[in-house]
PDB file of C-alpha atoms in Angstrom:
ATOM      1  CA  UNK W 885      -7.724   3.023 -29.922  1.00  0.00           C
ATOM      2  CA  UNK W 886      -8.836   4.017 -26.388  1.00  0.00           C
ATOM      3  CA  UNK W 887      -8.372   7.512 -26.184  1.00  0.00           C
ATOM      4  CA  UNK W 888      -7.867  10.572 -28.756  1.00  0.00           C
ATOM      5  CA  UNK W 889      -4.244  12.115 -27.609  1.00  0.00           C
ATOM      6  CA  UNK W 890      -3.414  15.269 -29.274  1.00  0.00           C
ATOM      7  CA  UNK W 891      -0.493  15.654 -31.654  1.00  0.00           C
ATOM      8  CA  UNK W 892       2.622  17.237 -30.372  1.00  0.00           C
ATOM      9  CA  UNK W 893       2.937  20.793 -31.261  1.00  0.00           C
ATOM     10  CA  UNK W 894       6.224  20.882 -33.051  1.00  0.00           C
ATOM     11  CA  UNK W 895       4.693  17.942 -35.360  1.00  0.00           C
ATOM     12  CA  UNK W 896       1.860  19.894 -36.416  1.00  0.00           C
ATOM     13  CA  UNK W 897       1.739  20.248 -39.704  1.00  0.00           C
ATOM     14  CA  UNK W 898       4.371  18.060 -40.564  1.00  0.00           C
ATOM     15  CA  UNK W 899       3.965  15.427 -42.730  1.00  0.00           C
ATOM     16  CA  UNK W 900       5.918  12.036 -41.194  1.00  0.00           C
ATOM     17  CA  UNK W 901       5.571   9.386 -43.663  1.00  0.00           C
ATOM     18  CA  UNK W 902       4.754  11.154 -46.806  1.00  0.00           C
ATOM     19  CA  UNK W 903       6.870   9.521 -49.281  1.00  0.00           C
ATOM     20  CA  UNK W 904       6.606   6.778 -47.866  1.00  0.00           C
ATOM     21  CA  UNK W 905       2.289   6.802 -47.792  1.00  0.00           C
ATOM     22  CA  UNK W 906       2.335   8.317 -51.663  1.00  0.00           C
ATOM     23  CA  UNK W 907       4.208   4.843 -52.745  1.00  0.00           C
ATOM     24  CA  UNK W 908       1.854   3.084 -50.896  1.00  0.00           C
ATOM     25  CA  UNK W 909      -1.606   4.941 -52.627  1.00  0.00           C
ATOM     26  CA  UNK W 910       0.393   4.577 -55.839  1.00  0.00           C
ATOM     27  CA  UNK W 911       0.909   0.624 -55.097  1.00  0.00           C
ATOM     28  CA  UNK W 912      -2.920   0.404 -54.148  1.00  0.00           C
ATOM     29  CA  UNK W 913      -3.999   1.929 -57.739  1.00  0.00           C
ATOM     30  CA  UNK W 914      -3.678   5.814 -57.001  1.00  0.00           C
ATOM     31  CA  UNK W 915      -2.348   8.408 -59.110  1.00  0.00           C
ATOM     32  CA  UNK W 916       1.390   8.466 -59.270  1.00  0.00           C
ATOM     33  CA  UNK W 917       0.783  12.338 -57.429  1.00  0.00           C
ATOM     34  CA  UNK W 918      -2.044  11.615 -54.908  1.00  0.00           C
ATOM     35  CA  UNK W 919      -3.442  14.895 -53.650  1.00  0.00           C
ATOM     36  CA  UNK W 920      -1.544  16.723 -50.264  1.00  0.00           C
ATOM     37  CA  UNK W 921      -4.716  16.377 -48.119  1.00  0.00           C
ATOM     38  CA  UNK W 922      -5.491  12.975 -48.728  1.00  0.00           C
ATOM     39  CA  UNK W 923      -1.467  12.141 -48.052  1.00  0.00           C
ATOM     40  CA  UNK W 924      -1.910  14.461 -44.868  1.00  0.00           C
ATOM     41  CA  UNK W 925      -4.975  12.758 -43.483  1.00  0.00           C
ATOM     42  CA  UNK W 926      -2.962   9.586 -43.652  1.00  0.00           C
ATOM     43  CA  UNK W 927      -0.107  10.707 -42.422  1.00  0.00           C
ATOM     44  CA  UNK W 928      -1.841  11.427 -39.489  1.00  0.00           C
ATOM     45  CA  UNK W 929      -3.749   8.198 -38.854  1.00  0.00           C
ATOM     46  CA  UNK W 930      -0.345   6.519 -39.172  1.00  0.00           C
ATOM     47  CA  UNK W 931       1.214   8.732 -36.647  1.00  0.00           C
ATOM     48  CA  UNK W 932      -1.843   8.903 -34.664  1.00  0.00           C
ATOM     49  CA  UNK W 933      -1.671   4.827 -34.083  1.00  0.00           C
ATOM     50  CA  UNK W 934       2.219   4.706 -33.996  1.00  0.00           C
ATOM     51  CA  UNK W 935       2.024   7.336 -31.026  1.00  0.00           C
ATOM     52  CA  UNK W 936      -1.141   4.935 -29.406  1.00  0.00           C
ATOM     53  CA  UNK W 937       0.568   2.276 -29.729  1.00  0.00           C
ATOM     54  CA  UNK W 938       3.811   3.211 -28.747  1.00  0.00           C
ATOM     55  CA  UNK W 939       1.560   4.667 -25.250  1.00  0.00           C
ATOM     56  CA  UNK W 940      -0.331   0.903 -24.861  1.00  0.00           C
ATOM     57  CA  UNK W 941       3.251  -0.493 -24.987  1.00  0.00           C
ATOM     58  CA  UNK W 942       4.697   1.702 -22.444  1.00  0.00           C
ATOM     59  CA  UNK W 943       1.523   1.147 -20.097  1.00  0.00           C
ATOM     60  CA  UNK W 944       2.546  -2.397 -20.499  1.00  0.00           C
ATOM     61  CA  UNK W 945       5.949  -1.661 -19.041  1.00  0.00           C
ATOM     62  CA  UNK W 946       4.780   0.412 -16.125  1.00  0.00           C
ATOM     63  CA  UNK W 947       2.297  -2.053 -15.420  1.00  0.00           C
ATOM     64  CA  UNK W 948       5.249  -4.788 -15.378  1.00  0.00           C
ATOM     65  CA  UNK W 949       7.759  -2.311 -13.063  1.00  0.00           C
ATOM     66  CA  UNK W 950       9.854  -1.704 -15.961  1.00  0.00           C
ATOM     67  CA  UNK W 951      10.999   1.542 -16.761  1.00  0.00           C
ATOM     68  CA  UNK W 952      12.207   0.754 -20.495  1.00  0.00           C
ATOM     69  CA  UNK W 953       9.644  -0.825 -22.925  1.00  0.00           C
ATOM     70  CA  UNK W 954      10.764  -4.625 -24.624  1.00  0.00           C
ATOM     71  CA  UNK W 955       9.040  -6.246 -28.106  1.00  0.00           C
ATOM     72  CA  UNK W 956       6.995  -7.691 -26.020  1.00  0.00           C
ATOM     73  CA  UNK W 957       5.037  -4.857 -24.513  1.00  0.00           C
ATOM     74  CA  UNK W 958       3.855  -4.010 -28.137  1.00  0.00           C
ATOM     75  CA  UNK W 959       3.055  -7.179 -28.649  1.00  0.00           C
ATOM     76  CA  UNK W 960       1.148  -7.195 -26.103  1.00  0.00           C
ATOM     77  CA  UNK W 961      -0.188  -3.739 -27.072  1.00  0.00           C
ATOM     78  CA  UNK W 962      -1.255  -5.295 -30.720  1.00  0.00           C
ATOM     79  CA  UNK W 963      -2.558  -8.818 -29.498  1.00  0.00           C
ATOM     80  CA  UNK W 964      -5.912  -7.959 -30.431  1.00  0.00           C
ATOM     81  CA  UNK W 965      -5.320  -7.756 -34.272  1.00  0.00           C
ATOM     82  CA  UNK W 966      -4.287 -11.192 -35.198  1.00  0.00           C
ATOM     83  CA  UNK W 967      -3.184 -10.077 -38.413  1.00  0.00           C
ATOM     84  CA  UNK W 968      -0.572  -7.465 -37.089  1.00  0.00           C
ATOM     85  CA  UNK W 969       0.736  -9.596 -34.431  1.00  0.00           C
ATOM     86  CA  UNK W 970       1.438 -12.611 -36.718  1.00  0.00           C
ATOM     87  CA  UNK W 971       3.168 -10.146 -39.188  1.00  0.00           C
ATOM     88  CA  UNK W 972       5.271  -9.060 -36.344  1.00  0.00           C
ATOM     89  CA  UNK W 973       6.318 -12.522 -35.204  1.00  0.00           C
ATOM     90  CA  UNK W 974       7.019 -13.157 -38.694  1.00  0.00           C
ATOM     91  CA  UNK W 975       9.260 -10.290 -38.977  1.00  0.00           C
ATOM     92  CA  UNK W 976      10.620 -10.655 -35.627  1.00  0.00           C
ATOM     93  CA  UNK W 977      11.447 -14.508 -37.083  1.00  0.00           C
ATOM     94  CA  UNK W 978      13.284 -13.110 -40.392  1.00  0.00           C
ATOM     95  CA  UNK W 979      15.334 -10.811 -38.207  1.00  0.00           C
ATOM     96  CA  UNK W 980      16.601 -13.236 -35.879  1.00  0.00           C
ATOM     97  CA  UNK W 981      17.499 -15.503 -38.888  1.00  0.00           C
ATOM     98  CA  UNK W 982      19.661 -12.964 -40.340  1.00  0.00           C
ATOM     99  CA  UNK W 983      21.381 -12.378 -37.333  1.00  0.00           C
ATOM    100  CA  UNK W 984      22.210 -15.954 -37.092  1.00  0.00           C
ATOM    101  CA  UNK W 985      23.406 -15.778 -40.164  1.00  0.00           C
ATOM    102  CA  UNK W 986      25.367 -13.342 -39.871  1.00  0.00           C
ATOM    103  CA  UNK W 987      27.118 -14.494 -37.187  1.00  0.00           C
ATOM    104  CA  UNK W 988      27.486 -18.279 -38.939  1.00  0.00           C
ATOM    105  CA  UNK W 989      29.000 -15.758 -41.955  1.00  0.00           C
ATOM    106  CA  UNK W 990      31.702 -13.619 -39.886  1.00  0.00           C
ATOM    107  CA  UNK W 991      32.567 -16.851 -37.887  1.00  0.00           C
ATOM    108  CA  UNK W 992      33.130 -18.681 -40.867  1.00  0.00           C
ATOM    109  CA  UNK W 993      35.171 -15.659 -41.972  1.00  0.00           C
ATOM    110  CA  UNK W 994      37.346 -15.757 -39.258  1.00  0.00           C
ATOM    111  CA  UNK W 995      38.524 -19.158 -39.510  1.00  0.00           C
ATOM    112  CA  UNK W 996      39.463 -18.821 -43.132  1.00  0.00           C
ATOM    113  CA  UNK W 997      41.873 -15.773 -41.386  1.00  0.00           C
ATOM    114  CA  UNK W 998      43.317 -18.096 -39.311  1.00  0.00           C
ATOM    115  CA  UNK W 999      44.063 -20.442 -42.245  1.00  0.00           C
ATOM    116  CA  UNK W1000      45.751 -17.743 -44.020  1.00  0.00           C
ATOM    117  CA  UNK W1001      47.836 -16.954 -41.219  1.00  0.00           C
ATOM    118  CA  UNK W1002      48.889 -20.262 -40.581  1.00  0.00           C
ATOM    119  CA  UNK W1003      50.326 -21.867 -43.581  1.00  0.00           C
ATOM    120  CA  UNK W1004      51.210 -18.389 -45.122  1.00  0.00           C
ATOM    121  CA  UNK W1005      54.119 -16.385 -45.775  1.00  0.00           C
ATOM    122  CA  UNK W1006      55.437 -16.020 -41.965  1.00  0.00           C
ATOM    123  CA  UNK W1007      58.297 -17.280 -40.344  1.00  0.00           C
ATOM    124  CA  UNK W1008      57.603 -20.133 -37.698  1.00  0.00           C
ATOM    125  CA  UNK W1009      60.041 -22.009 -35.277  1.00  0.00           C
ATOM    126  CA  UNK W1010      61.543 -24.443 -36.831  1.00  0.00           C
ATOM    127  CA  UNK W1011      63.056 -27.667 -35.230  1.00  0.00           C
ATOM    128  CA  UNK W1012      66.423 -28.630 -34.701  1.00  0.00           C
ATOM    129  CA  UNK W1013      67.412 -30.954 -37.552  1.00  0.00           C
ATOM    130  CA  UNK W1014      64.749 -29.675 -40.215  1.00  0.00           C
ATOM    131  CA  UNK W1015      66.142 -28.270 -43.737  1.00  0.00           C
ATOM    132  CA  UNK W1016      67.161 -25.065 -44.589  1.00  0.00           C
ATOM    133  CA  UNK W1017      68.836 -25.198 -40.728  1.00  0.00           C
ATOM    134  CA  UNK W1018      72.996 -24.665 -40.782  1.00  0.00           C
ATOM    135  CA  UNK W1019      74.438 -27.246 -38.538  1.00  0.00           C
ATOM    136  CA  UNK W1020      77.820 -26.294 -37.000  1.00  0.00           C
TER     137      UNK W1020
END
C-alpha cells in the first residue's frame, strides 16, 4: 500500500466485516469466539486495503479521463499480486457464465410460453370449409 489514509470518522469504531472475519478465524483453526481485538485489528486491515484499493482504482480512472471507475481499474489496481488478480478473473469468468446462462434459461422459457399459447385453449381463425363451421 502506498500511503497510510486515515479511517473515516463515522467508521471509527465500527466493526465492518466482523461476522464475516470470525467465520473466517474459525475456518483457519480459531476458537469458535475469537477475541474482539483480534476481530477489530482485522477488521481494519480489511477495510484499510478495501478503501486503498478502491483509491488505486479510482486514480486509474482519473488517470484514463474517466469520471466513473470500470473492473478494470482495480484490476489494474491489483496487477501486482498475481494471486488476487487471477482469483478475480476467475470470478469475473463464473459470473459471466451465469449470466449466460441465465439468459439461455429465460429464453428457453419463453419459447415454451409461446408453445403454450399456440396450440392451447384459444380460439383461432378458422378457414372457410374446416369442421365445426355451419355452412348456409
Amino acid at each position: 500500500m502506498t500511503e497510510v489514509r486515515a479511517r473515516a470518522a463515522r467508521h471509527k469504531g465500527q466493526l465492518n466485516f466482523e461476522a464475516e472475519l470470525k467465520a473466517l478465524l474459525y475456518a483457519y483453526g480459531d476458537v469458535p469466539t475469537p477475541l474482539p481485538e483480534t476481530v477489530r485489528v482485522l477488521d481494519e486491515i480489511v477495510t484499510d486495503f478495501i478503501i486503498e484499493t478502491c483509491h488505486q482504482a479510482a486514480r486509474s480512472a482519473t488517470y484514463s479521463n474517466r469520471q466513473k471507475i470500470k473492473v478494470d481499474d482495480f484490476k489494474f489496481a491489483i496487477r501486482g499480486n498475481e494471486a488476487m488478480l487471477g482469483r478475480v478473473q476467475e470470478l469475473l469468468g463464473m459470473d459471466k457464465e451465469l449470466k449466460e446462462a441465465r439468459k439461455q434459461f429465460d429464453v428457453a422459457e419463453g419459447e415454451k410460453g409461446l408453445e403454450k399459447g399456440r396450440g392451447g385453449r384459444g380460439r383461432g381463425k378458422r378457414k372457410r370449409g374446416e369442421e365445426g363451421e355451419d355452412e348456409d
